[in-house]
Short mmCIF file of C-alpha atoms in Angstrom, two decimals:
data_model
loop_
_atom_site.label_atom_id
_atom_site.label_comp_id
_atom_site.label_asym_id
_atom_site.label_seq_id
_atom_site.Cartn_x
_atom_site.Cartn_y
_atom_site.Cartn_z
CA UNK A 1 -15.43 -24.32 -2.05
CA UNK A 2 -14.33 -20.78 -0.73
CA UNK A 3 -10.49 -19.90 -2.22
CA UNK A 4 -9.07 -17.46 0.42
CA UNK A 5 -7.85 -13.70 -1.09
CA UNK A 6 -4.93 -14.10 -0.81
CA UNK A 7 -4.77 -17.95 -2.58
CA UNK A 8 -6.97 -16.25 -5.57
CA UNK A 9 -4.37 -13.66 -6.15
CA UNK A 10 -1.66 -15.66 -6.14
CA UNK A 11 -3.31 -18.46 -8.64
CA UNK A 12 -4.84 -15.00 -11.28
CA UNK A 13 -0.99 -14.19 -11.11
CA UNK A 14 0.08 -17.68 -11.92
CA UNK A 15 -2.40 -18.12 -14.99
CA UNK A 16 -1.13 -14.49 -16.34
CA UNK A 17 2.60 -15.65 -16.02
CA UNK A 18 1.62 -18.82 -17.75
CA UNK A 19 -0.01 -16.72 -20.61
CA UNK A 20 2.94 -14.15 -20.76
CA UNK A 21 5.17 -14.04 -24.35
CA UNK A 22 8.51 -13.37 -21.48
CA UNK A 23 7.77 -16.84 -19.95
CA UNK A 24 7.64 -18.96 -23.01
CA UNK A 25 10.66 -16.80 -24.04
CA UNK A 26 12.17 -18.08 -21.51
CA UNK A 27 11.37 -21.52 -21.24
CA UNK A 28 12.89 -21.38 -24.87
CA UNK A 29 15.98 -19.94 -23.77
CA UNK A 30 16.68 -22.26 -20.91
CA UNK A 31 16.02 -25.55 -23.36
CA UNK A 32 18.12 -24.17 -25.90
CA UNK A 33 20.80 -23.33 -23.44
CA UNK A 34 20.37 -26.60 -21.39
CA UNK A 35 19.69 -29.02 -24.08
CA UNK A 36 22.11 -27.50 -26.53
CA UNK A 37 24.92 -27.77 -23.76
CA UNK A 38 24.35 -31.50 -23.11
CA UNK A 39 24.14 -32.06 -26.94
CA UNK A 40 27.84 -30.14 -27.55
CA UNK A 41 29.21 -32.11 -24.27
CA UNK A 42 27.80 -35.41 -25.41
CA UNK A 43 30.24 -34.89 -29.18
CA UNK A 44 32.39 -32.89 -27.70
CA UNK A 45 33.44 -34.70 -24.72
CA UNK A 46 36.88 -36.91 -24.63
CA UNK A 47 37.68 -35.13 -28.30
CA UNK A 48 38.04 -31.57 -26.96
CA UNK A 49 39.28 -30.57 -23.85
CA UNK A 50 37.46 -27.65 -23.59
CA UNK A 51 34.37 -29.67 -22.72
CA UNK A 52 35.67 -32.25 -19.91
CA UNK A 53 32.74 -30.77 -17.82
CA UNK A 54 28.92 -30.55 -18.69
CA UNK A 55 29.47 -26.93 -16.98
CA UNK A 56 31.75 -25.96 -19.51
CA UNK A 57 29.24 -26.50 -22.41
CA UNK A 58 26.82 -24.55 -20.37
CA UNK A 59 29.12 -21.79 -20.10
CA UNK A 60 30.38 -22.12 -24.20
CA UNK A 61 26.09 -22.33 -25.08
CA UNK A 62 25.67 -19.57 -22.89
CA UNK A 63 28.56 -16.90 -24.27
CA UNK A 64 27.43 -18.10 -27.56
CA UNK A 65 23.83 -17.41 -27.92
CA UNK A 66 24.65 -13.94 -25.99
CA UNK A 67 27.21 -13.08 -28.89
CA UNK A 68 29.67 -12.55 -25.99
CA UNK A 69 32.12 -15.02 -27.57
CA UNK A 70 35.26 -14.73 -25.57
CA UNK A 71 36.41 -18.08 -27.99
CA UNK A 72 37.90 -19.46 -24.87
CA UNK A 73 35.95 -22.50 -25.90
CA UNK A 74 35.43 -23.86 -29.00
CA UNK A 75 34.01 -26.99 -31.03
CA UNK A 76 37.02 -29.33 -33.05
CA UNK A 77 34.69 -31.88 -34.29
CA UNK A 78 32.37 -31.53 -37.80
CA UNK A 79 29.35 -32.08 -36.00
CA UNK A 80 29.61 -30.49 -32.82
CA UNK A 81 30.28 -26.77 -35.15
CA UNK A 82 27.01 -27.97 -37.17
CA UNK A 83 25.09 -27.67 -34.25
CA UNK A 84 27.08 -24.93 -33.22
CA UNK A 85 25.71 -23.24 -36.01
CA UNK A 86 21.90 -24.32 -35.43
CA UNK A 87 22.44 -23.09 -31.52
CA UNK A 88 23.99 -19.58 -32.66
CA UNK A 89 21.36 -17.91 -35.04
CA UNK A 90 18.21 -19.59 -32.82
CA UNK A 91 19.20 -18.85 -29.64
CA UNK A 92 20.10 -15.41 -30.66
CA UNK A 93 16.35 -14.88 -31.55
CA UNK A 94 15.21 -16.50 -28.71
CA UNK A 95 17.49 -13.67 -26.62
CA UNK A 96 16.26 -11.00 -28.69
CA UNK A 97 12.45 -12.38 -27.99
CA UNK A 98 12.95 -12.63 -24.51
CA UNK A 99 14.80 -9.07 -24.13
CA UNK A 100 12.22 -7.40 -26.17
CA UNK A 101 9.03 -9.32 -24.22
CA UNK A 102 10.76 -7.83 -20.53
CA UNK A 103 11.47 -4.68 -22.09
CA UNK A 104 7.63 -4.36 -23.46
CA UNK A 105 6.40 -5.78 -20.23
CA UNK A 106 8.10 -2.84 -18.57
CA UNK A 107 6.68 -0.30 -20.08
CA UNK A 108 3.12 -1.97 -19.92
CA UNK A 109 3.78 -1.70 -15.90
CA UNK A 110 5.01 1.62 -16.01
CA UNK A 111 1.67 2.95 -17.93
CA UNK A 112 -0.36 1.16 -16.39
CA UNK A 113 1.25 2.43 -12.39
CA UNK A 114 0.89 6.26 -14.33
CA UNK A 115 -3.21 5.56 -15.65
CA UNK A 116 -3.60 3.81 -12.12
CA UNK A 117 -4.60 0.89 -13.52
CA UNK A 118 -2.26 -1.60 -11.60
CA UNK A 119 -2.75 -3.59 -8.28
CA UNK A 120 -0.71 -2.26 -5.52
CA UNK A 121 1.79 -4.94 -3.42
CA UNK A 122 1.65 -2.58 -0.44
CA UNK A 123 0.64 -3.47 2.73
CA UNK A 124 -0.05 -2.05 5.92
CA UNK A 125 -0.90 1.28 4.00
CA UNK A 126 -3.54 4.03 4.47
CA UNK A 127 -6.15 4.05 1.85
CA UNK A 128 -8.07 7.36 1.27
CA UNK A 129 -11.60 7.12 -0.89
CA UNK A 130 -13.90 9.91 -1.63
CA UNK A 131 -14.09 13.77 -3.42
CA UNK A 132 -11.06 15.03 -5.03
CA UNK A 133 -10.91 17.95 -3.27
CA UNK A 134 -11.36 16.59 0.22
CA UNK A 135 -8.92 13.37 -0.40
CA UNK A 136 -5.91 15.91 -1.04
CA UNK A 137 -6.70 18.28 1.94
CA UNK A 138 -6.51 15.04 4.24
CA UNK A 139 -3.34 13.03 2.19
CA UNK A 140 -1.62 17.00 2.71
CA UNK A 141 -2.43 16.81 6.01
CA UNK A 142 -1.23 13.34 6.72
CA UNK A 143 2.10 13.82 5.10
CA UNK A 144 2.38 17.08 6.96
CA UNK A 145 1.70 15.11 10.25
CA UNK A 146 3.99 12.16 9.41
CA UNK A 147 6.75 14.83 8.36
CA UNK A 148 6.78 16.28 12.06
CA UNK A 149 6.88 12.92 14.01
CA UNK A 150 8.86 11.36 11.78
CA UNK A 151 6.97 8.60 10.81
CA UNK A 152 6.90 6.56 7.26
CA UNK A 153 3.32 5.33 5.73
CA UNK A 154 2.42 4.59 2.42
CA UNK A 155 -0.34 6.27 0.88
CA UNK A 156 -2.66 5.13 -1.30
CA UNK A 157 -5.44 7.09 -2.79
CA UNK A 158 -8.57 5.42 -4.88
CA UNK A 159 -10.51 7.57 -6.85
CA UNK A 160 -12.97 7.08 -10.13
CA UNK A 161 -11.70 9.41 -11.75
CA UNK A 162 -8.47 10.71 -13.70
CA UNK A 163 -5.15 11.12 -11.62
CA UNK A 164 -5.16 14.44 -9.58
CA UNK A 165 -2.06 16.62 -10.88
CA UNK A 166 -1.56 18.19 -7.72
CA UNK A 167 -1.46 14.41 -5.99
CA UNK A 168 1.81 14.42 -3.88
CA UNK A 169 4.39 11.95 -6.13
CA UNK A 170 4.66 9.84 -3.08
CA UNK A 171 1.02 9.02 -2.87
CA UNK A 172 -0.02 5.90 -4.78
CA UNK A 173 -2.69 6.55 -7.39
CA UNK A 174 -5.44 3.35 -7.99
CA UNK A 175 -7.92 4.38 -10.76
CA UNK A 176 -11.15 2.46 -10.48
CA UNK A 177 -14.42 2.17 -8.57
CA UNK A 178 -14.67 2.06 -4.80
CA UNK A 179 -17.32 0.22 -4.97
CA UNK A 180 -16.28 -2.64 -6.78
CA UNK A 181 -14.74 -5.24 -4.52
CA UNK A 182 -12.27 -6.41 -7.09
CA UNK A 183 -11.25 -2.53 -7.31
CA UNK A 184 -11.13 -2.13 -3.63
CA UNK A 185 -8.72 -5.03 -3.49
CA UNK A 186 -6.39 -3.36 -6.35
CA UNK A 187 -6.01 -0.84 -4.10
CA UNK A 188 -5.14 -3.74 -1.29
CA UNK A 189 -8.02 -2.70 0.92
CA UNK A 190 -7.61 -6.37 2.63
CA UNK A 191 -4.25 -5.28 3.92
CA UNK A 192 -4.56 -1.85 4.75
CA UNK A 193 -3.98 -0.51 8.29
CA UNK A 194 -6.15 2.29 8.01
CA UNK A 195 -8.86 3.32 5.12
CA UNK A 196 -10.20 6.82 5.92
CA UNK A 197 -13.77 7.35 3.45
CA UNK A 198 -14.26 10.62 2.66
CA UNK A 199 -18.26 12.14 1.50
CA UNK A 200 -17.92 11.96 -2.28
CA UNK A 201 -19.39 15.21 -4.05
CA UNK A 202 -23.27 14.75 -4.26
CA UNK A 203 -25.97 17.31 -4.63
CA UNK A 204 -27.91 15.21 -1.90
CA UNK A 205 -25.75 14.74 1.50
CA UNK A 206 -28.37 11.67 2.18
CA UNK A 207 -26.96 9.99 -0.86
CA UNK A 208 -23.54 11.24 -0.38
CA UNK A 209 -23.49 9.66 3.61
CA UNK A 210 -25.30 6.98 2.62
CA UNK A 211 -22.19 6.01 0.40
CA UNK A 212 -20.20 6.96 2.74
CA UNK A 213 -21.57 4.20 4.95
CA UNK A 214 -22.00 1.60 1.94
CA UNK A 215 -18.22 1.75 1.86
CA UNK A 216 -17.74 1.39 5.48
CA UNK A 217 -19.55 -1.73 5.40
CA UNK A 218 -17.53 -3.07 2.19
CA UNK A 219 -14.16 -2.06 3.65
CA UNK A 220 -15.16 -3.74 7.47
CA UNK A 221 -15.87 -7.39 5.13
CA UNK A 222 -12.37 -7.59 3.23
CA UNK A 223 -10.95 -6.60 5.91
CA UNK A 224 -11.97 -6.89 9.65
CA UNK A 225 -8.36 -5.27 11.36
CA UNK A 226 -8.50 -2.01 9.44
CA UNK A 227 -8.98 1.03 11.46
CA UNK A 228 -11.45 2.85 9.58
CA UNK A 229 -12.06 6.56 9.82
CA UNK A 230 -14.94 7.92 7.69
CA UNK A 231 -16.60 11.49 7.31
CA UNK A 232 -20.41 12.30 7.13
CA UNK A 233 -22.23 15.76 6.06
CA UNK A 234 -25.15 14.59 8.67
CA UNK A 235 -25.00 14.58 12.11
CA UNK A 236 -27.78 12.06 12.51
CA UNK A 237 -26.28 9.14 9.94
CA UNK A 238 -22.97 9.19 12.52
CA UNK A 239 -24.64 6.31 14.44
CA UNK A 240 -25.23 4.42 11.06
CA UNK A 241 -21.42 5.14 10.20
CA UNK A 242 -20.28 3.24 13.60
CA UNK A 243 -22.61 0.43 13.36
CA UNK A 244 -21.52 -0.42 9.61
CA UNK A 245 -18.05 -0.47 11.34
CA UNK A 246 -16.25 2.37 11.23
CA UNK A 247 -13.93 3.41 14.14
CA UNK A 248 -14.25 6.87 14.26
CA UNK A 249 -16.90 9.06 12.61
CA UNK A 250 -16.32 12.64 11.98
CA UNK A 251 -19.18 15.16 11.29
CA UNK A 252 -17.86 18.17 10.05
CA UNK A 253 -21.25 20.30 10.22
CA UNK A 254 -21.76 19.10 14.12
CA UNK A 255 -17.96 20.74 14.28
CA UNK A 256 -18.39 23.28 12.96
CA UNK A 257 -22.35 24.40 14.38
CA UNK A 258 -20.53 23.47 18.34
CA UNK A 259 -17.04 25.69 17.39
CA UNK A 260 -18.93 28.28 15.73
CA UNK A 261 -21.22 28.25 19.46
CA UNK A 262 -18.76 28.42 21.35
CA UNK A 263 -16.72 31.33 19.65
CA UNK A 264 -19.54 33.82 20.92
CA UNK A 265 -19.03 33.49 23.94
CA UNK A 266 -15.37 32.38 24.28
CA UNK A 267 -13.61 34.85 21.31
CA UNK A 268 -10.64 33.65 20.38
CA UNK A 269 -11.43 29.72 21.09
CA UNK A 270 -11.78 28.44 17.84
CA UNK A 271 -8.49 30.10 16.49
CA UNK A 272 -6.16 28.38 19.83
CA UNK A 273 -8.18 24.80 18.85
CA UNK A 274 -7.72 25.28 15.22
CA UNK A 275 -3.65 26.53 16.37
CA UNK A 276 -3.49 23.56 18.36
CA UNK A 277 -4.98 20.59 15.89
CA UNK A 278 -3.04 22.21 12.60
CA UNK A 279 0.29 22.54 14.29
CA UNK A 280 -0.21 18.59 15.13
CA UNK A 281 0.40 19.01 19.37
CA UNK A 282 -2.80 17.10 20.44
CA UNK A 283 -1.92 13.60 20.70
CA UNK A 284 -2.70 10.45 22.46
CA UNK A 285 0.35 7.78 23.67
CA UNK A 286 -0.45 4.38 25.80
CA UNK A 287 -1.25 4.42 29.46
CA UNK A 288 0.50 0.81 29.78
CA UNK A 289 3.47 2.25 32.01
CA UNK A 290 0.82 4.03 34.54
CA UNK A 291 -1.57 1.26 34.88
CA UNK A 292 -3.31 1.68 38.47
CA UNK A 293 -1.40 5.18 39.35
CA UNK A 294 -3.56 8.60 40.08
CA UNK A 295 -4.22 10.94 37.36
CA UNK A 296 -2.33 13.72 39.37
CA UNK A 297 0.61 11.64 39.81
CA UNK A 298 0.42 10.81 35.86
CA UNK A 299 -0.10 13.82 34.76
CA UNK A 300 3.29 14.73 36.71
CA UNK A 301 5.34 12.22 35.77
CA UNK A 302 5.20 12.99 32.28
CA UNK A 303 4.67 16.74 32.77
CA UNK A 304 8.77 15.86 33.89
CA UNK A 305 9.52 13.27 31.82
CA UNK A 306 8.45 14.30 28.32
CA UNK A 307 7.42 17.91 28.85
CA UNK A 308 3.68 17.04 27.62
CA UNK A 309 0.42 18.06 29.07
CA UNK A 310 -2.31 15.46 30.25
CA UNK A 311 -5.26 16.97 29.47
CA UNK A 312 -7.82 14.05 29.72
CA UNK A 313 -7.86 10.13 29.18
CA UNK A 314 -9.62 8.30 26.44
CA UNK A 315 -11.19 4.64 28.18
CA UNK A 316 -12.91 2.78 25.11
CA UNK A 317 -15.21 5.07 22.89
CA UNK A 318 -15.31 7.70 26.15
CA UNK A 319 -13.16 10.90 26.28
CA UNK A 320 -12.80 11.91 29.91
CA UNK A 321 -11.65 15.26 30.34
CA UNK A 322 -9.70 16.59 33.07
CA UNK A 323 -10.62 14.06 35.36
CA UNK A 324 -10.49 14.25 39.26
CA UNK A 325 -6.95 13.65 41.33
CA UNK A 326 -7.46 10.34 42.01
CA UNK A 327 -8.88 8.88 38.81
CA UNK A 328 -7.27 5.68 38.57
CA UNK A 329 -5.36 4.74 34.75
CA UNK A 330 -6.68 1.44 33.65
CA UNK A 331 -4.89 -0.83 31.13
CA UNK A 332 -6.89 0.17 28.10
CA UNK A 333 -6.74 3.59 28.82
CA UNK A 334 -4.76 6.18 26.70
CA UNK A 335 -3.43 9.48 27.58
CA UNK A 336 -4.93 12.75 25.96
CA UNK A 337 -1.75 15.31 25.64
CA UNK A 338 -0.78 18.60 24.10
CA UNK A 339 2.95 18.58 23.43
#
């Protein structure tokens, strides 16, 4: 029988509940605070008229065992202050158990979130796995990005090692191995909206892109929605990267080798792209509005509208750059702009 994700996690937290010192604490406390009420009702009642109501011995166990006493109700009868004095001194330890069980199971959490050794209860997060170094560049990046179109997205970052100290406080630290499914689902790769894999810092870049796409394929089987975004040192292993099942595939020597080109003969290129990227102005919104209009006519429209500058369309995995007048916007189509 195959238990969905989702059912496993919830039945792992059920057993550790079950196993927890805070919830027989408190199945102690409400027994001694139920069952001690009905037993100071049952001698109490029609003697004392403090206790005409089973609520009323509730509320007397209750400010009793919490040494609140406000002695707005009290036993009359011989018996009922015998148990009285039973309920008093156990249920006291039974509030001090309970009390010091949270209080211990709240700084468990709290050193466990610091080490990263927790399981996040995000959602709809982006993940970022790979090389120290490179993971902070992008997370900086991201929040930079997020900052100036005022966007909120939690960020979580996976990593082997030891927490970063220059990891932004906002960004969600998961200590443990990316390539451990149970780790990668700590770090709630299942309900991520992005994951972006970074290479991780190998001598080798076929072993470091060939990890790269191990991941890729890991990431695409817990969780088949994700937009994944992954990185590799090799031009030639891109094609690997996209069939394992990554969205987009960045190959930062194949960058750099074509902007590098193209700076001999156009000086002054790379510095206007690199002006353009870091400042965040190149952007893509939905064609849905201009479905079946002309290209010239779109690129007007919002030219007027919005102030931004069509520069090409993007239709499927194909980036069409300035294309002809009467290029006509399709449905899946999306707009390429500088703002």
């Amino acid at each position: 029988m195959v238990i969905p994700i989702t059912a496993l996690r919830i039945l792992k937290r059920l057993r550790r509940i079950a196993r927890s010192v805070i919830f027989y604490s408190l199945i102690l406390f409400l027994a001694i605070l139920f069952i001690g009420a009905l037993i100071m009702y049952l001698i109490e009642y029609g003697k004392n008229p403090g206790f005409n109501n089973y609520f009323n011995a509730v509320w007397f166990v209750m400010e009793t065992i919490t040494t609140v006493g406000y002695g707005d109700i009290v036993p009359n009868t011989f018996l009922g202050k015998v148990v009285d004095m039973v309920i008093m001194p156990v249920g006291i330890a039974v509030i001090s158990l309970l009390t010091a069980s949270i209080a211990t199971e709240l700084t468990n959490v709290a050193i466990m979130r610091s080490m990263g050794q927790h399981t996040t209860s995000k959602g709809k997060h982006i993940i970022v796995i790979g090389d120290v170094d490179r993971a902070l560049r992008v997370i900086n990046v991201i929040i930079d990005l997020m900052n100036r179109k005022g966007e909120v997205v939690d960020i979580l970052y996976l990593n082997n090692g030891d927490k970063p100290s220059s990891l932004p406080a906002d960004v969600e630290f998961i200590h443990g191995d990316p390539f451990n499914t149970n780790d990668l689902l700590r770090a709630g790769v299942d309900k991520a909206s992005t994951v972006v894999i970074l290479p991780f810092n190998d001598p080798d870049t076929k072993t470091a892109d060939a990890k790269v796409i191990l991941l890729i394929m890991s990431v695409r089987k817990l969780n088949t929605d994700a937009y994944v975004i992954a990185e590799v040192l090799n031009e030639v292993n891109r094609d690997y990267a996209l069939r394992a099942g990554a969205n987009s595939v960045i190959s930062l020597g194949s960058f750099t080798t074509i902007m590098i080109a193209n700076e001999v003969f156009d000086r002054g290129l790379s510095s206007v792209l690199m002006n353009i990227i870091n400042k965040g102005n190149l952007g893509l919104i939905k064609a849905d509005e201009y479905v079946g209009s002309r290209f010239i006519d779109v690129m007007q429209m919002i030219k007027s509208k919005l102030n931004y500058l069509v520069i090409g369309v993007v239709r499927g995995n194909e980036v069409i750059l300035n294309p002809s007048n009467d290029f006509v916007i399709q449905s899946s189509d999306s707009l390429l702009i500088i703002k």
